[in-house]
CSV table of C-alpha atoms in Angstrom, one decimal:
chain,number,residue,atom,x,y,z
A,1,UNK,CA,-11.1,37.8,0.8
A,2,UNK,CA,-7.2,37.2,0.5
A,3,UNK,CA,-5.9,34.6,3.3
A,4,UNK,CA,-2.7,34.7,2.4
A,5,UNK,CA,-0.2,37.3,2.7
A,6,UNK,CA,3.4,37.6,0.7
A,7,UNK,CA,6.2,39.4,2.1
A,8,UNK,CA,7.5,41.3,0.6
A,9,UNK,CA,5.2,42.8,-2.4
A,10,UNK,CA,8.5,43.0,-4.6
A,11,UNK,CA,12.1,41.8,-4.8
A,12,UNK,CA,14.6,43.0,-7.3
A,13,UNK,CA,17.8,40.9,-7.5
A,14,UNK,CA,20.7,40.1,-9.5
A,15,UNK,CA,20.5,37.2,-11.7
A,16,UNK,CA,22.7,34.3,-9.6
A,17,UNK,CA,21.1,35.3,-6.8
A,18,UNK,CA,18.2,33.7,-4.4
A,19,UNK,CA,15.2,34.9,-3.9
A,20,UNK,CA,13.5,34.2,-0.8
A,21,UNK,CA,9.2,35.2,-0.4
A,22,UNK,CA,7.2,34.7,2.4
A,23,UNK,CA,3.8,33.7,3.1
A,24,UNK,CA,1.7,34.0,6.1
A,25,UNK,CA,-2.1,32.6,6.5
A,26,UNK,CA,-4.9,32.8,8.7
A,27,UNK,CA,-6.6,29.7,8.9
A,28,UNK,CA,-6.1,25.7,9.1
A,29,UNK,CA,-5.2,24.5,5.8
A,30,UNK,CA,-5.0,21.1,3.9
A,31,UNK,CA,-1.8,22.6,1.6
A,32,UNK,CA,-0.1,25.7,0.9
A,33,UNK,CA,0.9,25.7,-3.3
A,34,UNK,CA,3.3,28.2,-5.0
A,35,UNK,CA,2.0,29.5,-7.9
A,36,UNK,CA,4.0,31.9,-10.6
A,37,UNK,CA,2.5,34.0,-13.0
A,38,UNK,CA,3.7,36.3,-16.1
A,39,UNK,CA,2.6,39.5,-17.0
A,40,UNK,CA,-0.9,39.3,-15.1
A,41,UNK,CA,-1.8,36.2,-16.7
A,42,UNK,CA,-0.9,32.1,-16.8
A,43,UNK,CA,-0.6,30.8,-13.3
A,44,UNK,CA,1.6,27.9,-13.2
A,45,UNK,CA,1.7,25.3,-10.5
A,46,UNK,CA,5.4,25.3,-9.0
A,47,UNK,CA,5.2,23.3,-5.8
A,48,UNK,CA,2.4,22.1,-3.6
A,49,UNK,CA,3.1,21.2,0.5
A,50,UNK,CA,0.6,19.1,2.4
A,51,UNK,CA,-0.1,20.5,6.1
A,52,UNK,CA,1.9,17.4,7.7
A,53,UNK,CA,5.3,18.3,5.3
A,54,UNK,CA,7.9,20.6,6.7
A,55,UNK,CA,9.8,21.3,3.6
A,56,UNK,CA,10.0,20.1,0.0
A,57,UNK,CA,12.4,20.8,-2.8
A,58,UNK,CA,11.6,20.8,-6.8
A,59,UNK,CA,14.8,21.8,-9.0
A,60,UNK,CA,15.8,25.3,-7.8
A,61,UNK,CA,12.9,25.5,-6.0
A,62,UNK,CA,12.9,25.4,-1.5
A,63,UNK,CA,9.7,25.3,0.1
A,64,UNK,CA,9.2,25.4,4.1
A,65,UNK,CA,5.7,25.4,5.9
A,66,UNK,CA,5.7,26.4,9.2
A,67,UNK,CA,2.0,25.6,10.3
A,68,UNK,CA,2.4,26.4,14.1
A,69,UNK,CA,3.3,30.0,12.9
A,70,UNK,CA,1.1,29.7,9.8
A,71,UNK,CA,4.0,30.4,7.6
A,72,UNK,CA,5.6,29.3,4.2
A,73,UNK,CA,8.9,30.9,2.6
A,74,UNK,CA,9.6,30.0,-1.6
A,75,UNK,CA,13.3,29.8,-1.9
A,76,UNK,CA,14.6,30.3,-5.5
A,77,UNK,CA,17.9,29.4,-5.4
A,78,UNK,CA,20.4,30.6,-8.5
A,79,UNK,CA,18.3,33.1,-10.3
A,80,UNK,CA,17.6,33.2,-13.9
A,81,UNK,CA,16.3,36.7,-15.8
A,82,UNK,CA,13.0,34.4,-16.7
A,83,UNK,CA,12.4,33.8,-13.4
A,84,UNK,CA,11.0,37.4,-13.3
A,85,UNK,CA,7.5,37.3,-12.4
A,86,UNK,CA,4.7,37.6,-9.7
A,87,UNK,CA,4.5,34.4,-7.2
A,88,UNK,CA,1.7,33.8,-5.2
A,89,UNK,CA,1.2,30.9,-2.3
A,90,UNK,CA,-2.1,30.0,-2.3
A,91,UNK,CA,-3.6,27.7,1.0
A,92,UNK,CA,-6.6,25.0,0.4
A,93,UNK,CA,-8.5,24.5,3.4
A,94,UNK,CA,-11.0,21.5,3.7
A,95,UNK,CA,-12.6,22.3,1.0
A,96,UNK,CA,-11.3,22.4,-2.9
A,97,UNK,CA,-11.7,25.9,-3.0
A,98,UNK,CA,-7.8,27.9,-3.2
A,99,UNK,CA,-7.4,31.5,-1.3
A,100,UNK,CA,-4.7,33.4,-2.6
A,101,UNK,CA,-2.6,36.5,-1.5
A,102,UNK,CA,-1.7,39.4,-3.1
A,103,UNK,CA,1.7,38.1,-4.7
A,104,UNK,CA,5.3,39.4,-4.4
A,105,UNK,CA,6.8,40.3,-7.8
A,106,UNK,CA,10.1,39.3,-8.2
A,107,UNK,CA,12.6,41.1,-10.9
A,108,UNK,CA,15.7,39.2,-11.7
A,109,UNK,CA,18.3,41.8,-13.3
A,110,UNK,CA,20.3,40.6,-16.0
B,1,UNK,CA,-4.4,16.8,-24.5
B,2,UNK,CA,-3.8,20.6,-24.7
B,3,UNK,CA,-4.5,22.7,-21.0
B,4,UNK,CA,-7.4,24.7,-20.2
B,5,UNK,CA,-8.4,27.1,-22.9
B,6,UNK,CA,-10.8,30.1,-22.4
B,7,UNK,CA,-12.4,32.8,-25.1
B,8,UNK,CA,-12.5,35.4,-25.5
B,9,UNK,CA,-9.0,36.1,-24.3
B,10,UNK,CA,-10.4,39.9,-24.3
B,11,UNK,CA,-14.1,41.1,-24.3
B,12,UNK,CA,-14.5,45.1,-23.7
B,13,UNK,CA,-17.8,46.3,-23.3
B,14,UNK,CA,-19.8,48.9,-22.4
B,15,UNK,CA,-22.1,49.5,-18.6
B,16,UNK,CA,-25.3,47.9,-18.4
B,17,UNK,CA,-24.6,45.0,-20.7
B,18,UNK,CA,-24.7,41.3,-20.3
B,19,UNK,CA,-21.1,39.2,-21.3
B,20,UNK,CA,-20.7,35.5,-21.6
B,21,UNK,CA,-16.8,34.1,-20.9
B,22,UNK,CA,-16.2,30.4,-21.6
B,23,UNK,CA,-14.1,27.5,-20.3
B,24,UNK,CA,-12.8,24.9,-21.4
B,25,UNK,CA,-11.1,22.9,-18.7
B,26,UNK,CA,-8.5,19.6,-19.6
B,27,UNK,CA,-10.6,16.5,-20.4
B,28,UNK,CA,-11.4,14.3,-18.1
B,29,UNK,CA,-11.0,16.9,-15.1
B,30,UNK,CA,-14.5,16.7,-13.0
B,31,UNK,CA,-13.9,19.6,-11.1
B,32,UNK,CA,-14.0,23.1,-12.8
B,33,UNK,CA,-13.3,26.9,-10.8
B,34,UNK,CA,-13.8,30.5,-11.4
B,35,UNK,CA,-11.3,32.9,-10.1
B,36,UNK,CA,-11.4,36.5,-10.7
B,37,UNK,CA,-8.3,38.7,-10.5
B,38,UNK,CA,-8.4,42.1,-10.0
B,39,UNK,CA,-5.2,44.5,-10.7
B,40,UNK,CA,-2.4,44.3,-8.0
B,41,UNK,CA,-4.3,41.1,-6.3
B,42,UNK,CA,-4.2,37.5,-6.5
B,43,UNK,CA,-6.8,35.6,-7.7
B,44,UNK,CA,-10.4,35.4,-5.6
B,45,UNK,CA,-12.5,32.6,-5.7
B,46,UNK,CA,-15.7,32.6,-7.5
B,47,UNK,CA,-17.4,29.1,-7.8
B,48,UNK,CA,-16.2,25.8,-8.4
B,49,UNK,CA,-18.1,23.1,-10.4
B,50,UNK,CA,-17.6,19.3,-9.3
B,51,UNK,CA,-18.9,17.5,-12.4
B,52,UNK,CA,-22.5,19.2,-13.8
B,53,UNK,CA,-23.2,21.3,-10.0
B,54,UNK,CA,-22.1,23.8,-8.6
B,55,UNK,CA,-20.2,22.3,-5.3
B,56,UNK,CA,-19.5,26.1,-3.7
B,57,UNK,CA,-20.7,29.7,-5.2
B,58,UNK,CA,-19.7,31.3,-2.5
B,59,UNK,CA,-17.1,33.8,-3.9
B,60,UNK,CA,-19.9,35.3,-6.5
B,61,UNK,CA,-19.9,38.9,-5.2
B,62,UNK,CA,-24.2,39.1,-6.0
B,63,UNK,CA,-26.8,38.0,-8.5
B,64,UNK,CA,-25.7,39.5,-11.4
B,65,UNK,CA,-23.2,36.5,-11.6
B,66,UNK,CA,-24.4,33.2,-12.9
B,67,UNK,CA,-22.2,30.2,-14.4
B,68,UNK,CA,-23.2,26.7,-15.9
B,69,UNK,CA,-21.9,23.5,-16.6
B,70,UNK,CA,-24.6,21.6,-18.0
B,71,UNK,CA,-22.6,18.7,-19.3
B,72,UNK,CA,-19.9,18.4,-16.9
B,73,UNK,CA,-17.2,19.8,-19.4
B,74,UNK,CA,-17.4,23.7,-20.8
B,75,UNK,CA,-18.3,25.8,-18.3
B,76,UNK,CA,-19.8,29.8,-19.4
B,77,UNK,CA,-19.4,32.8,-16.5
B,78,UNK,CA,-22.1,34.9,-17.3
B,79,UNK,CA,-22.5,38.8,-16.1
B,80,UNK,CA,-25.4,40.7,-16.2
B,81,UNK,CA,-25.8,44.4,-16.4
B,82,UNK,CA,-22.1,44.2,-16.2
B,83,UNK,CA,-20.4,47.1,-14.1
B,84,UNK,CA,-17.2,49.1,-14.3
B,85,UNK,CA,-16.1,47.3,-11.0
B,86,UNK,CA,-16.9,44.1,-12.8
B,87,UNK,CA,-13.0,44.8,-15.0
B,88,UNK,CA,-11.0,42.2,-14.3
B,89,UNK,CA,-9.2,39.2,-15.6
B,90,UNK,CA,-11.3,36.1,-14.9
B,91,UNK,CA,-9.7,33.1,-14.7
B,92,UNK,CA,-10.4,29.3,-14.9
B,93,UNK,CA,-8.9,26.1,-13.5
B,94,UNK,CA,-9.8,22.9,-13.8
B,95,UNK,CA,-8.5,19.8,-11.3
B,96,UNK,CA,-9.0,15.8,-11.0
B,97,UNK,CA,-11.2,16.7,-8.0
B,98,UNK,CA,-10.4,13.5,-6.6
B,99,UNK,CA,-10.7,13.1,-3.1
B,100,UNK,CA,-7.7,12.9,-1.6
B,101,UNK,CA,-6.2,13.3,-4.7
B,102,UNK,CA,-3.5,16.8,-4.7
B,103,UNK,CA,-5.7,18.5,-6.2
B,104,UNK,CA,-3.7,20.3,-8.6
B,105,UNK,CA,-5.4,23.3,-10.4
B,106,UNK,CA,-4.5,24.0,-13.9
B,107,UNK,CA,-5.6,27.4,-14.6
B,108,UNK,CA,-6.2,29.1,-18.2
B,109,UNK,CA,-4.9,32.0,-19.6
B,110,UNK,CA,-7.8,34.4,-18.3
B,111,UNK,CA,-10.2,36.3,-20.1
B,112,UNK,CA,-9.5,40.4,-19.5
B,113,UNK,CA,-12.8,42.0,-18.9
B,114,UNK,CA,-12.7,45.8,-19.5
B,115,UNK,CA,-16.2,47.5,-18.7
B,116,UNK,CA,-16.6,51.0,-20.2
């Protein structure tokens, strides 16, 4: 089953311009990781946040976690066409096991 | 060395018969994972190996799924009597699996299963 939940399901913007997704989950969790993935294939790893952090920066990269709402939003700041791609946030709970949502793909207009 | 590899990259077959998809995670990574990604949805856990056993097989949807790791490295997802529901891009990942450690998964380039 999907915990998370990206919002929204896709974002079209002009290259230059930031993107912002959001992520809401059910349970407690241990992190919440970004993940981005190309043409329904390739996850790659962009940013993990531990349950205690607030927000965390990587590059052009913003995350915040909001645990008392159960909430993370990616901020991609200054858009590049090869940013286009699906994003997923995906929570780990006590375990090593990672529950995903359904993924907001983001199209970056040249 | 290089990431987490996986073969076939694409395996069609037809209903009813039985498919083997292989892993092969980045060396020196204990802990190994299944994922299996349907169109339009992220990725659903299917099992996660830490070292030769299988920690949590939870996320296999029923018997016909079965997956090994007999020496603690290459892992094979085997599917029986495969389905058309069975269609999907399975995916691997493979982690330090330390304790405490951030447990970042590095995830292969999927195998797309297609079941005529």
């Amino acid at each position: 089953s999907q915990q998370g939940e990206e919002d929204p399901q896709a974002l079209s913007i002009q290259e230059g311009e930031n993107a912002t997704m959001n992520c809401s989950y059910k349970t407690s969790i241990n992190n919440l990781q970004w993940y981005r993935q190309n043409s329904g294939r390739g996850l790659v790893h962009l940013i993990l946040i531990r349950s205690n952090e607030r927000e965390k920066h990587s590059g052009r990269l913003r995350v915040t976690l909001d645990t008392s709402k159960k909430s993370s939003s990616l901020l991609i700041t200054a858009s590049r066409a090869a940013d286009t791609a699906s994003y997923f946030c995906a929570t780990r709970g006590s375990n090593y096991k990672l529950t995903f949502g359904k993924g907001t793909l983001l199209t970056v207009n040249p | 060395g290089a990431g987490v590899s996986q073969t076939p990259s694409n395996k069609v077959t037809e209903k009813g018969k039985y498919v083997e998809l292989r892993c092969d995670p980045i060396s020196g990574h204990t802990a190994l994972y299944w994922y299996r990604q349907s169109l339009g949805q992220g990725p659903e856990f299917l099992i996660y190996f830490q070292g030769t056993g299988a920690a949590d097989d939870s996320g296999l949807p029923n018997d016909r799924f079965f997956a090994v790791r007999p020496e603690g490295s290459v892992s094979t997802l085997k599917i029986q009597r495969t389905e058309r529901g069975d269609s999907a891009v399975y995916l691997c990942a493979s982690s330090q699996g330390l304790a405490g450690g951030s447990n970042e998964q590095f995830f292969g380039p999927g195998t797309r299963l297609t079941v005529l």
